[in-house]
Amino acid sequence: MGLEKEETCQVKGGLRERKKLQTRDRLISAALELCDSQGFDATTVEQISDAADISPRTFNRYFATKEDVILAPAEDMIAAMAAALDAQPRTDNEFQALVNAQMQILGGECPTGSVDLSRFETMNRIIQSAPSVSGRNTELAERKYRSITDKVAERMGLPADDPQVRVTVGLYMSLVHISMDAWRCGQSSGDAADSAVAAQTLAATYETFREVVKNV
């Protein structure tokens, strides 16, 4: 009888968690769509909540500000990168581990689930047009850098400010920026964001990098 009760509680707990994730996902979708179409400043929390079919009070249980819901895809990427990096084998090649982790995220093989690049594209458009979101994103980018740096430092057994750690993370982040720029340039207007193509672009950029360093 006790076992049945425990299993029932687990089922209910899992259902509640799924519903919470679904509500959060609806809020993100509604916020991105509304702020992209009518402008960040012109969009209210009430409008976002209404589009997500929840109350404004419930909105505040998930996000403290409008900026936070717009930047949720970046927050999710930080969590995804941490999980994907934790899953990488210890081979003493942390640069390769970082690239492999990013490839898994783009390929939908991350432990936390797939990442929707179309949301990133919408988020970036809003960042460019809304100073308050841009400022908050700068803080988030610093946190992402620290999060990855701490993970790599732990894996390498070195302090986070060690030059080897900083060079490894700096090169990785530069490579990702280059590959994403190349991916965007290859996208035609109106095309859906294709994470598989983004993964292929990252792989190609990494191979180019490996060729270049042979001559350094």
Coordinates of C-alpha atoms in Angstrom, one line a residue:
M1 CA 0.0 0.0 0.0
G2 CA 2.9 2.3 0.9
L3 CA 4.6 1.6 -2.4
E4 CA 1.4 2.4 -4.4
K5 CA 1.1 5.7 -2.6
E6 CA 4.7 6.6 -3.3
E7 CA 4.2 5.7 -7.0
T8 CA 1.0 7.9 -7.1
C9 CA 2.9 10.8 -5.6
Q10 CA 5.7 10.4 -8.2
V11 CA 3.2 10.4 -11.0
K12 CA 1.4 13.5 -9.7
G13 CA 4.8 15.2 -9.1
G14 CA 5.8 14.4 -12.7
L15 CA 2.5 15.7 -14.1
R16 CA 2.8 18.9 -12.1
E17 CA 6.4 19.4 -13.4
R18 CA 5.3 18.8 -17.0
K19 CA 2.5 21.3 -16.6
K20 CA 4.9 23.9 -15.2
L21 CA 7.3 23.4 -18.1
Q22 CA 4.4 23.7 -20.6
T23 CA 3.2 26.9 -19.0
R24 CA 6.7 28.3 -19.1
D25 CA 7.0 27.3 -22.7
R26 CA 3.7 29.0 -23.6
L27 CA 4.9 32.2 -21.8
I28 CA 8.1 32.2 -23.8
S29 CA 6.4 31.7 -27.1
A30 CA 3.8 34.4 -26.4
A31 CA 6.4 36.9 -25.2
L32 CA 8.7 36.4 -28.2
E33 CA 5.9 36.6 -30.7
L34 CA 4.2 39.7 -29.2
C35 CA 7.4 41.6 -28.6
D36 CA 8.8 40.8 -32.0
S37 CA 5.6 41.9 -33.8
Q38 CA 4.5 44.9 -31.8
G39 CA 7.7 46.0 -30.0
F40 CA 9.1 45.2 -26.5
D41 CA 8.0 48.5 -24.9
A42 CA 4.5 48.3 -26.4
T43 CA 3.9 44.8 -25.0
T44 CA 2.6 44.3 -21.5
V45 CA 2.9 41.5 -19.1
E46 CA -0.9 41.3 -19.2
Q47 CA -0.9 40.8 -22.9
I48 CA 1.7 38.0 -22.6
S49 CA -0.2 36.4 -19.8
D50 CA -3.5 36.6 -21.7
A51 CA -1.9 35.0 -24.8
A52 CA -0.5 32.2 -22.7
D53 CA -3.9 31.7 -21.0
I54 CA -2.7 32.5 -17.5
S55 CA -3.0 35.3 -15.0
P56 CA -0.3 38.1 -14.6
R57 CA 0.2 36.8 -11.0
T58 CA 1.1 33.4 -12.5
F59 CA 3.5 35.1 -14.9
N60 CA 5.5 36.4 -11.9
R61 CA 5.9 32.9 -10.6
Y62 CA 7.9 32.1 -13.7
F63 CA 9.6 35.3 -14.6
A64 CA 10.4 38.5 -12.6
T65 CA 10.4 40.8 -15.6
K66 CA 9.6 41.0 -19.3
E67 CA 13.3 41.0 -20.0
D68 CA 13.7 37.7 -18.3
V69 CA 11.1 35.9 -20.4
I70 CA 12.6 37.3 -23.6
L71 CA 16.0 36.0 -22.6
A72 CA 14.7 32.6 -21.5
P73 CA 16.2 30.8 -24.6
A74 CA 19.6 32.1 -23.5
E75 CA 19.0 30.9 -20.0
D76 CA 18.0 27.5 -21.3
M77 CA 21.2 27.4 -23.4
I78 CA 23.3 27.9 -20.3
A79 CA 21.6 25.0 -18.6
A80 CA 21.8 22.8 -21.7
M81 CA 25.5 23.6 -22.1
A82 CA 26.3 22.7 -18.5
A83 CA 24.4 19.4 -18.9
A84 CA 26.0 18.5 -22.2
L85 CA 29.5 19.3 -21.0
D86 CA 28.9 17.2 -17.9
A87 CA 28.1 14.3 -20.2
Q88 CA 31.3 14.5 -22.2
P89 CA 34.1 12.0 -21.5
R90 CA 37.3 13.2 -19.8
T91 CA 39.8 13.0 -22.6
D92 CA 42.1 15.9 -21.7
N93 CA 40.9 17.7 -24.9
E94 CA 38.5 20.2 -23.4
F95 CA 38.2 22.2 -26.5
Q96 CA 36.9 19.2 -28.3
A97 CA 34.6 18.5 -25.4
L98 CA 33.1 22.0 -25.7
V99 CA 32.5 21.6 -29.4
N100 CA 31.0 18.2 -29.0
A101 CA 28.7 19.5 -26.3
Q102 CA 27.5 22.3 -28.5
M103 CA 27.0 19.8 -31.4
Q104 CA 24.9 17.6 -29.2
I105 CA 22.7 20.6 -28.2
L106 CA 22.2 21.6 -31.8
G107 CA 21.5 18.0 -32.8
G108 CA 18.8 17.6 -30.1
E109 CA 20.9 15.1 -28.1
C110 CA 21.4 17.2 -25.0
P111 CA 20.2 15.7 -21.7
T112 CA 18.0 18.7 -21.1
G113 CA 16.3 18.4 -24.6
S114 CA 16.6 20.2 -27.9
V115 CA 17.1 24.0 -28.4
D116 CA 14.8 25.9 -30.7
L117 CA 17.1 28.2 -32.8
S118 CA 14.1 30.1 -34.2
R119 CA 13.5 31.4 -30.7
F120 CA 17.1 32.5 -30.6
E121 CA 16.7 34.4 -33.8
T122 CA 13.5 36.1 -32.5
M123 CA 15.2 36.9 -29.2
N124 CA 18.2 38.5 -31.0
R125 CA 15.9 40.7 -33.0
I126 CA 14.2 42.0 -29.8
I127 CA 17.6 42.4 -28.1
Q128 CA 18.7 44.7 -31.0
S129 CA 15.6 46.9 -30.7
A130 CA 15.2 47.0 -26.9
P131 CA 18.0 48.6 -24.8
S132 CA 16.7 47.2 -21.5
V133 CA 16.8 43.6 -22.9
S134 CA 20.2 44.3 -24.5
G135 CA 21.6 45.4 -21.1
R136 CA 20.2 42.4 -19.3
N137 CA 21.6 40.1 -22.1
T138 CA 25.1 41.5 -21.4
E139 CA 24.8 40.4 -17.8
L140 CA 23.6 37.0 -19.0
A141 CA 26.4 36.6 -21.4
E142 CA 28.9 37.2 -18.6
R143 CA 27.2 34.6 -16.5
K144 CA 27.3 32.1 -19.4
Y145 CA 31.0 32.7 -19.8
R146 CA 31.6 32.2 -16.0
S147 CA 29.4 29.0 -16.1
I148 CA 31.4 27.5 -18.9
T149 CA 34.7 28.6 -17.5
D150 CA 34.0 27.1 -14.1
K151 CA 33.0 23.8 -15.8
V152 CA 36.2 23.7 -17.9
A153 CA 38.4 24.7 -15.0
E154 CA 37.0 21.8 -12.9
R155 CA 37.5 19.3 -15.7
M156 CA 41.1 20.5 -16.2
G157 CA 41.8 20.6 -12.5
L158 CA 42.9 24.3 -12.8
P159 CA 41.8 27.6 -11.4
A160 CA 39.1 29.4 -13.4
D161 CA 41.6 32.3 -14.1
D162 CA 44.3 30.0 -15.4
P163 CA 45.5 31.0 -18.9
Q164 CA 44.8 27.5 -20.3
V165 CA 41.2 27.7 -19.2
R166 CA 40.7 31.2 -20.5
V167 CA 42.2 30.4 -23.8
T168 CA 40.2 27.2 -24.2
V169 CA 36.9 28.9 -23.4
G170 CA 37.7 32.1 -25.4
L171 CA 38.6 30.1 -28.5
Y172 CA 35.5 28.0 -28.2
M173 CA 33.2 31.0 -27.8
S174 CA 34.8 32.7 -30.8
L175 CA 34.4 29.5 -32.9
V176 CA 30.7 29.4 -32.0
H177 CA 30.2 33.1 -32.9
I178 CA 31.9 32.6 -36.3
S179 CA 29.9 29.5 -37.1
M180 CA 26.6 31.1 -36.1
D181 CA 27.4 34.1 -38.3
A182 CA 28.2 31.8 -41.2
W183 CA 24.9 29.9 -40.5
R184 CA 22.9 33.1 -40.5
C185 CA 24.5 34.2 -43.8
G186 CA 23.5 30.9 -45.4
Q187 CA 19.9 31.2 -44.3
S188 CA 17.5 32.6 -46.8
S189 CA 14.9 35.1 -45.7
G190 CA 11.8 33.3 -44.4
D191 CA 13.6 30.0 -43.9
A192 CA 12.9 28.1 -40.7
A193 CA 15.9 28.0 -38.4
D194 CA 17.5 24.6 -39.0
S195 CA 19.6 23.4 -36.0
A196 CA 20.9 20.5 -38.1
V197 CA 22.4 22.9 -40.6
A198 CA 23.8 25.0 -37.7
A199 CA 25.5 21.8 -36.3
Q200 CA 27.0 21.1 -39.7
T201 CA 28.2 24.7 -39.9
L202 CA 29.9 24.4 -36.5
A203 CA 31.6 21.1 -37.5
A204 CA 32.9 22.8 -40.7
T205 CA 34.1 25.8 -38.8
Y206 CA 35.9 23.6 -36.3
E207 CA 37.6 21.7 -39.2
T208 CA 38.7 25.0 -40.6
F209 CA 40.1 26.0 -37.2
R210 CA 42.1 22.7 -37.0
E211 CA 43.6 23.4 -40.4
V212 CA 44.6 26.9 -39.5
V213 CA 46.3 25.9 -36.2
K214 CA 48.5 23.5 -38.1
N215 CA 50.3 26.4 -39.5
V216 CA 50.6 28.4 -36.3

